Amino acid sequence: MSKREGEGGPRRNTDTVRDVSSSPSSPVIAAFRVFQQELDTKHDKYERLVKISRDVTIESKRTIFLLHRVTSVTDPAEILNEAEVKLDGVRQKIGQIAEELRGEDLHQFHRAFTPGIQEYVEAVSFLHYIRHRSLISLEEINARLVFMRAEDKDSSEALPPGAQVLTFQVTPSDYLLGVADLTGELMRMCISSVGNGDIDTPFQLSQFLRQIHDGFSYIGNTGPYEVSKKLHTLRQSLGKVEDACYTLKVRGSEIPKHMLADVFSSRSALIDPEEGVV
């Protein structure tokens, strides 16, 4: 009997420990409830950032599509102004991202909003190139991502009491990825320009893309993995533009202007049948 009692002793102790740990007032359960709340809060914030990033991506793409119309109009000022208004709306969305990230570690949520930020960089750099024929810097992009948030939204003062300045900083990696995607839009702009009889733009784009390519070549494989993957697409875009310039230089006088775009599109498809020209 004593042996059986000895065997039952540890079993009863185990049941007692289990009962204590499963009790609602148990410190273990209380700790895990805190962990659950923290994880749920982080997950909800992550999902909100994904939705905002999706809106940023959509509006940025619409801005890029709008900007491609500048090659077919005589006065692009109206289109550029409309694109600027659209980008102002995109920046307000990025302001919402800045609010969500207030007091948080940016890198914990970076994957949630990086697609939208890359698309925004592509759109704003495309607009900047059309206006100034140069590449916008990371500092210029970040300078326009400063937001004023006030507790009293109805206040008419420039800096109301309780106003809070929020800033969003585009990471160098997102900037490089956005610039790499820009090269594809510039290639499409080259083909559209030729189709509309503009023979000077392709040569300007060829020189500009060569400079971007040289800059990415300096980075090489030392940069982020995503950046090195974009180098292949960048080279394809540069090759298509250079091929267009070569055809213009050698056979431009032989081909009617209204047929040049078709010639370049077919040649580009032969160079890269998977991607083609959009």
Tab-separated table of C-alpha atoms in Angstrom:
chain	number	residue	atom	x	y	z
A	1	MET	CA	0.000	0.000	0.000
A	2	SER	CA	2.828	2.330	0.788
A	3	LYS	CA	4.272	1.806	-2.672
A	4	ARG	CA	1.004	2.652	-4.308
A	5	GLU	CA	0.691	5.744	-2.241
A	6	GLY	CA	4.217	6.721	-3.268
A	7	GLU	CA	3.374	6.222	-6.896
A	8	GLY	CA	0.254	8.300	-6.587
A	9	GLY	CA	2.014	11.131	-4.802
A	10	PRO	CA	3.832	12.631	-7.801
A	11	ARG	CA	0.769	12.144	-9.948
A	12	ARG	CA	-1.334	14.160	-7.556
A	13	ASN	CA	1.351	16.848	-7.457
A	14	THR	CA	1.367	17.029	-11.266
A	15	ASP	CA	-2.389	17.428	-11.347
A	16	THR	CA	-2.095	20.173	-8.783
A	17	VAL	CA	0.480	22.051	-10.886
A	18	ARG	CA	-1.686	21.648	-13.973
A	19	ASP	CA	-4.716	22.999	-12.153
A	20	VAL	CA	-2.759	25.994	-10.915
A	21	SER	CA	-1.299	26.775	-14.350
A	22	SER	CA	-4.726	26.561	-16.036
A	23	SER	CA	-6.401	28.742	-13.492
A	24	PRO	CA	-7.586	32.130	-14.810
A	25	SER	CA	-5.645	33.830	-12.052
A	26	SER	CA	-2.435	31.960	-12.893
A	27	PRO	CA	0.554	34.259	-13.589
A	28	VAL	CA	1.517	32.057	-16.545
A	29	ILE	CA	-1.894	32.479	-18.174
A	30	ALA	CA	-1.815	36.212	-17.412
A	31	ALA	CA	1.590	36.541	-19.075
A	32	PHE	CA	0.460	34.708	-22.188
A	33	ARG	CA	-2.634	36.872	-22.405
A	34	VAL	CA	-0.365	39.894	-22.471
A	35	PHE	CA	1.701	38.272	-25.231
A	36	GLN	CA	-1.472	37.487	-27.175
A	37	GLN	CA	-2.641	41.081	-26.944
A	38	GLU	CA	0.725	42.397	-28.109
A	39	LEU	CA	0.802	40.016	-31.074
A	40	ASP	CA	-2.788	40.837	-32.040
A	41	THR	CA	-2.019	44.558	-31.874
A	42	LYS	CA	1.070	44.138	-34.055
A	43	HIS	CA	-0.830	41.968	-36.550
A	44	ASP	CA	-3.657	44.511	-36.828
A	45	LYS	CA	-1.159	47.327	-37.406
A	46	TYR	CA	0.616	45.232	-40.042
A	47	GLU	CA	-2.658	44.628	-41.900
A	48	ARG	CA	-3.559	48.316	-41.805
A	49	LEU	CA	-0.153	49.170	-43.281
A	50	VAL	CA	-0.656	46.606	-46.044
A	51	LYS	CA	-3.978	48.213	-46.991
A	52	ILE	CA	-2.508	51.719	-46.996
A	53	SER	CA	0.439	50.509	-49.068
A	54	ARG	CA	-1.977	48.988	-51.566
A	55	ASP	CA	-3.723	52.360	-51.929
A	56	VAL	CA	-0.359	54.087	-52.394
A	57	THR	CA	0.562	51.580	-55.102
A	58	ILE	CA	-2.711	52.025	-56.994
A	59	GLU	CA	-2.615	55.827	-56.968
A	60	SER	CA	1.082	55.880	-57.910
A	61	LYS	CA	0.419	53.596	-60.885
A	62	ARG	CA	-2.421	55.849	-62.007
A	63	THR	CA	-0.046	58.807	-61.841
A	64	ILE	CA	2.501	56.965	-63.981
A	65	PHE	CA	-0.158	56.096	-66.578
A	66	LEU	CA	-1.191	59.751	-66.629
A	67	LEU	CA	2.387	60.931	-67.113
A	68	HIS	CA	2.804	58.733	-70.194
A	69	ARG	CA	0.313	60.990	-71.943
A	70	VAL	CA	2.823	63.856	-72.057
A	71	THR	CA	4.391	62.382	-75.193
A	72	SER	CA	1.137	62.797	-77.135
A	73	VAL	CA	0.201	66.401	-76.223
A	74	THR	CA	1.676	69.719	-77.278
A	75	ASP	CA	1.315	71.376	-73.855
A	76	PRO	CA	2.000	68.905	-71.027
A	77	ALA	CA	1.614	71.502	-68.234
A	78	GLU	CA	-1.968	70.463	-67.436
A	79	ILE	CA	-1.005	66.791	-67.202
A	80	LEU	CA	1.987	67.567	-64.987
A	81	ASN	CA	-0.150	69.674	-62.654
A	82	GLU	CA	-2.752	66.913	-62.428
A	83	ALA	CA	-0.016	64.402	-61.669
A	84	GLU	CA	1.296	66.644	-58.894
A	85	VAL	CA	-2.175	66.775	-57.336
A	86	LYS	CA	-2.383	62.988	-57.445
A	87	LEU	CA	1.026	62.685	-55.779
A	88	ASP	CA	-0.100	65.071	-53.048
A	89	GLY	CA	-2.892	62.618	-52.325
A	90	VAL	CA	-0.382	59.778	-52.264
A	91	ARG	CA	1.740	61.699	-49.783
A	92	GLN	CA	-1.286	61.997	-47.496
A	93	LYS	CA	-1.535	58.213	-47.557
A	94	ILE	CA	2.142	57.983	-46.660
A	95	GLY	CA	1.350	60.345	-43.782
A	96	GLN	CA	-1.038	57.667	-42.511
A	97	ILE	CA	1.844	55.192	-42.624
A	98	ALA	CA	3.938	57.627	-40.596
A	99	GLU	CA	1.167	57.818	-38.008
A	100	GLU	CA	0.980	54.031	-37.755
A	101	LEU	CA	4.747	53.845	-37.301
A	102	ARG	CA	4.856	56.462	-34.558
A	103	GLY	CA	6.898	54.995	-31.723
A	104	GLU	CA	7.430	51.727	-33.622
A	105	ASP	CA	10.480	50.093	-35.141
A	106	LEU	CA	10.208	50.758	-38.892
A	107	HIS	CA	12.031	47.570	-39.824
A	108	GLN	CA	9.477	45.368	-38.062
A	109	PHE	CA	6.785	46.564	-40.472
A	110	HIS	CA	8.915	47.356	-43.532
A	111	ARG	CA	7.640	44.442	-45.603
A	112	ALA	CA	4.071	45.679	-45.153
A	113	PHE	CA	4.526	49.023	-46.923
A	114	THR	CA	7.663	48.713	-49.067
A	115	PRO	CA	5.755	47.884	-52.338
A	116	GLY	CA	3.785	51.126	-52.098
A	117	ILE	CA	6.847	53.228	-51.257
A	118	GLN	CA	8.777	51.806	-54.200
A	119	GLU	CA	5.886	52.637	-56.522
A	120	TYR	CA	5.713	56.160	-55.099
A	121	VAL	CA	9.446	56.665	-55.688
A	122	GLU	CA	8.961	55.474	-59.264
A	123	ALA	CA	6.096	57.910	-59.840
A	124	VAL	CA	7.702	60.956	-58.236
A	125	SER	CA	11.023	60.345	-59.989
A	126	PHE	CA	9.209	59.955	-63.328
A	127	LEU	CA	7.486	63.307	-62.840
A	128	HIS	CA	10.767	64.919	-61.779
A	129	TYR	CA	12.550	63.616	-64.881
A	130	ILE	CA	9.841	64.936	-67.210
A	131	ARG	CA	10.072	68.373	-65.581
A	132	HIS	CA	13.830	68.672	-65.094
A	133	ARG	CA	15.452	65.887	-67.158
A	134	SER	CA	17.376	64.740	-64.081
A	135	LEU	CA	17.136	62.162	-61.303
A	136	ILE	CA	15.493	63.211	-58.067
A	137	SER	CA	17.612	62.580	-54.977
A	138	LEU	CA	16.617	60.638	-51.874
A	139	GLU	CA	16.922	63.828	-49.824
A	140	GLU	CA	14.462	65.652	-52.109
A	141	ILE	CA	11.944	62.827	-51.780
A	142	ASN	CA	12.185	62.710	-47.993
A	143	ALA	CA	11.950	66.506	-47.723
A	144	ARG	CA	8.358	66.317	-48.977
A	145	LEU	CA	7.370	63.564	-46.560
A	146	VAL	CA	7.025	65.820	-43.522
A	147	PHE	CA	3.524	65.991	-42.075
A	148	MET	CA	1.873	68.221	-39.501
A	149	ARG	CA	-0.631	66.533	-37.225
A	150	ALA	CA	-2.547	68.695	-34.745
A	151	GLU	CA	-4.940	67.736	-31.977
A	152	ASP	CA	-7.251	70.610	-32.935
A	153	LYS	CA	-7.951	70.060	-36.625
A	154	ASP	CA	-10.299	73.068	-36.826
A	155	SER	CA	-7.621	75.503	-35.724
A	156	SER	CA	-6.697	78.081	-38.364
A	157	GLU	CA	-3.256	78.753	-36.928
A	158	ALA	CA	-0.224	77.674	-38.921
A	159	LEU	CA	1.287	75.902	-35.911
A	160	PRO	CA	-1.518	75.227	-33.442
A	161	PRO	CA	-0.746	74.264	-29.853
A	162	GLY	CA	-0.218	70.548	-29.594
A	163	ALA	CA	0.834	70.243	-33.220
A	164	GLN	CA	3.110	67.332	-33.904
A	165	VAL	CA	5.541	66.928	-36.777
A	166	LEU	CA	5.671	63.476	-38.330
A	167	THR	CA	8.333	62.476	-40.815
A	168	PHE	CA	8.645	59.463	-43.046
A	169	GLN	CA	12.052	58.458	-44.327
A	170	VAL	CA	12.300	56.398	-47.504
A	171	THR	CA	15.059	53.837	-47.036
A	172	PRO	CA	17.981	53.806	-49.504
A	173	SER	CA	16.945	50.307	-50.578
A	174	ASP	CA	13.389	51.383	-51.456
A	175	TYR	CA	14.798	54.410	-53.286
A	176	LEU	CA	17.106	52.261	-55.415
A	177	LEU	CA	14.345	49.762	-56.195
A	178	GLY	CA	12.015	52.576	-57.246
A	179	VAL	CA	14.671	54.122	-59.492
A	180	ALA	CA	15.345	50.720	-61.060
A	181	ASP	CA	11.646	50.400	-61.904
A	182	LEU	CA	11.733	53.917	-63.345
A	183	THR	CA	13.973	52.711	-66.152
A	184	GLY	CA	11.148	50.574	-67.544
A	185	GLU	CA	8.848	53.597	-67.709
A	186	LEU	CA	11.559	55.630	-69.430
A	187	MET	CA	11.954	52.879	-72.009
A	188	ARG	CA	8.207	53.015	-72.733
A	189	MET	CA	8.413	56.791	-72.911
A	190	CYS	CA	11.157	56.415	-75.525
A	191	ILE	CA	9.012	54.212	-77.760
A	192	SER	CA	5.988	56.502	-77.369
A	193	SER	CA	8.061	59.572	-78.173
A	194	VAL	CA	9.320	58.072	-81.404
A	195	GLY	CA	5.788	57.094	-82.370
A	196	ASN	CA	4.746	60.717	-81.991
A	197	GLY	CA	7.611	62.030	-84.123
A	198	ASP	CA	9.894	63.111	-81.263
A	199	ILE	CA	13.355	61.982	-82.288
A	200	ASP	CA	15.378	63.937	-79.701
A	201	THR	CA	13.914	62.341	-76.553
A	202	PRO	CA	15.258	58.807	-77.223
A	203	PHE	CA	18.845	60.072	-77.327
A	204	GLN	CA	18.335	62.029	-74.090
A	205	LEU	CA	16.848	58.944	-72.452
A	206	SER	CA	19.676	56.752	-73.683
A	207	GLN	CA	22.283	58.977	-72.039
A	208	PHE	CA	20.268	59.243	-68.825
A	209	LEU	CA	19.699	55.481	-68.586
A	210	ARG	CA	23.391	54.868	-69.208
A	211	GLN	CA	24.219	57.064	-66.216
A	212	ILE	CA	21.752	55.170	-64.014
A	213	HIS	CA	23.193	51.871	-65.220
A	214	ASP	CA	26.711	53.002	-64.383
A	215	GLY	CA	25.549	54.002	-60.911
A	216	PHE	CA	23.973	50.607	-60.277
A	217	SER	CA	27.090	48.912	-61.607
A	218	TYR	CA	29.120	50.596	-58.855
A	219	ILE	CA	26.828	48.971	-56.297
A	220	GLY	CA	26.981	45.558	-57.978
A	221	ASN	CA	26.428	42.624	-55.647
A	222	THR	CA	27.382	44.618	-52.552
A	223	GLY	CA	23.896	46.101	-52.224
A	224	PRO	CA	20.659	44.413	-51.128
A	225	TYR	CA	19.670	41.260	-53.000
A	226	GLU	CA	16.519	42.869	-54.430
A	227	VAL	CA	18.596	45.695	-55.918
A	228	SER	CA	20.975	43.321	-57.679
A	229	LYS	CA	18.004	41.483	-59.215
A	230	LYS	CA	16.741	44.723	-60.749
A	231	LEU	CA	20.016	45.215	-62.609
A	232	HIS	CA	19.007	42.662	-65.243
A	233	THR	CA	15.744	44.495	-66.002
A	234	LEU	CA	17.616	47.801	-66.091
A	235	ARG	CA	20.015	46.425	-68.694
A	236	GLN	CA	17.098	45.228	-70.803
A	237	SER	CA	15.496	48.671	-70.753
A	238	LEU	CA	18.797	50.332	-71.628
A	239	GLY	CA	19.354	47.877	-74.482
A	240	LYS	CA	15.942	48.617	-75.990
A	241	VAL	CA	16.492	52.372	-75.851
A	242	GLU	CA	19.956	52.076	-77.371
A	243	ASP	CA	18.548	49.820	-80.062
A	244	ALA	CA	15.925	52.465	-80.840
A	245	CYS	CA	18.605	55.164	-81.036
A	246	TYR	CA	20.705	52.986	-83.319
A	247	THR	CA	17.760	52.447	-85.675
A	248	LEU	CA	17.017	56.176	-85.683
A	249	LYS	CA	20.620	57.023	-86.446
A	250	VAL	CA	21.080	54.452	-89.203
A	251	ARG	CA	17.642	54.070	-90.759
A	252	GLY	CA	15.664	56.993	-89.359
A	253	SER	CA	15.516	58.790	-92.673
A	254	GLU	CA	14.280	55.666	-94.478
A	255	ILE	CA	11.354	54.804	-92.161
A	256	PRO	CA	8.256	57.050	-92.031
A	257	LYS	CA	7.723	58.561	-88.586
A	258	HIS	CA	4.327	56.943	-88.117
A	259	MET	CA	5.927	53.508	-88.594
A	260	LEU	CA	8.918	53.959	-86.305
A	261	ALA	CA	7.059	52.906	-83.149
A	262	ASP	CA	5.930	49.651	-84.796
A	263	VAL	CA	9.478	48.892	-85.916
A	264	PHE	CA	10.882	49.467	-82.424
A	265	SER	CA	8.127	47.439	-80.771
A	266	SER	CA	8.775	44.441	-82.998
A	267	ARG	CA	12.547	44.660	-82.506
A	268	SER	CA	12.125	44.930	-78.736
A	269	ALA	CA	9.883	41.878	-78.721
A	270	LEU	CA	12.605	39.921	-80.499
A	271	ILE	CA	15.170	41.042	-77.945
A	272	ASP	CA	12.987	40.090	-74.985
A	273	PRO	CA	9.958	37.996	-76.005
A	274	GLU	CA	8.952	37.388	-72.374
A	275	GLU	CA	8.634	41.011	-71.344
A	276	GLY	CA	7.773	42.805	-74.569
A	277	VAL	CA	6.810	46.439	-74.693
A	278	VAL	CA	3.712	47.771	-72.986
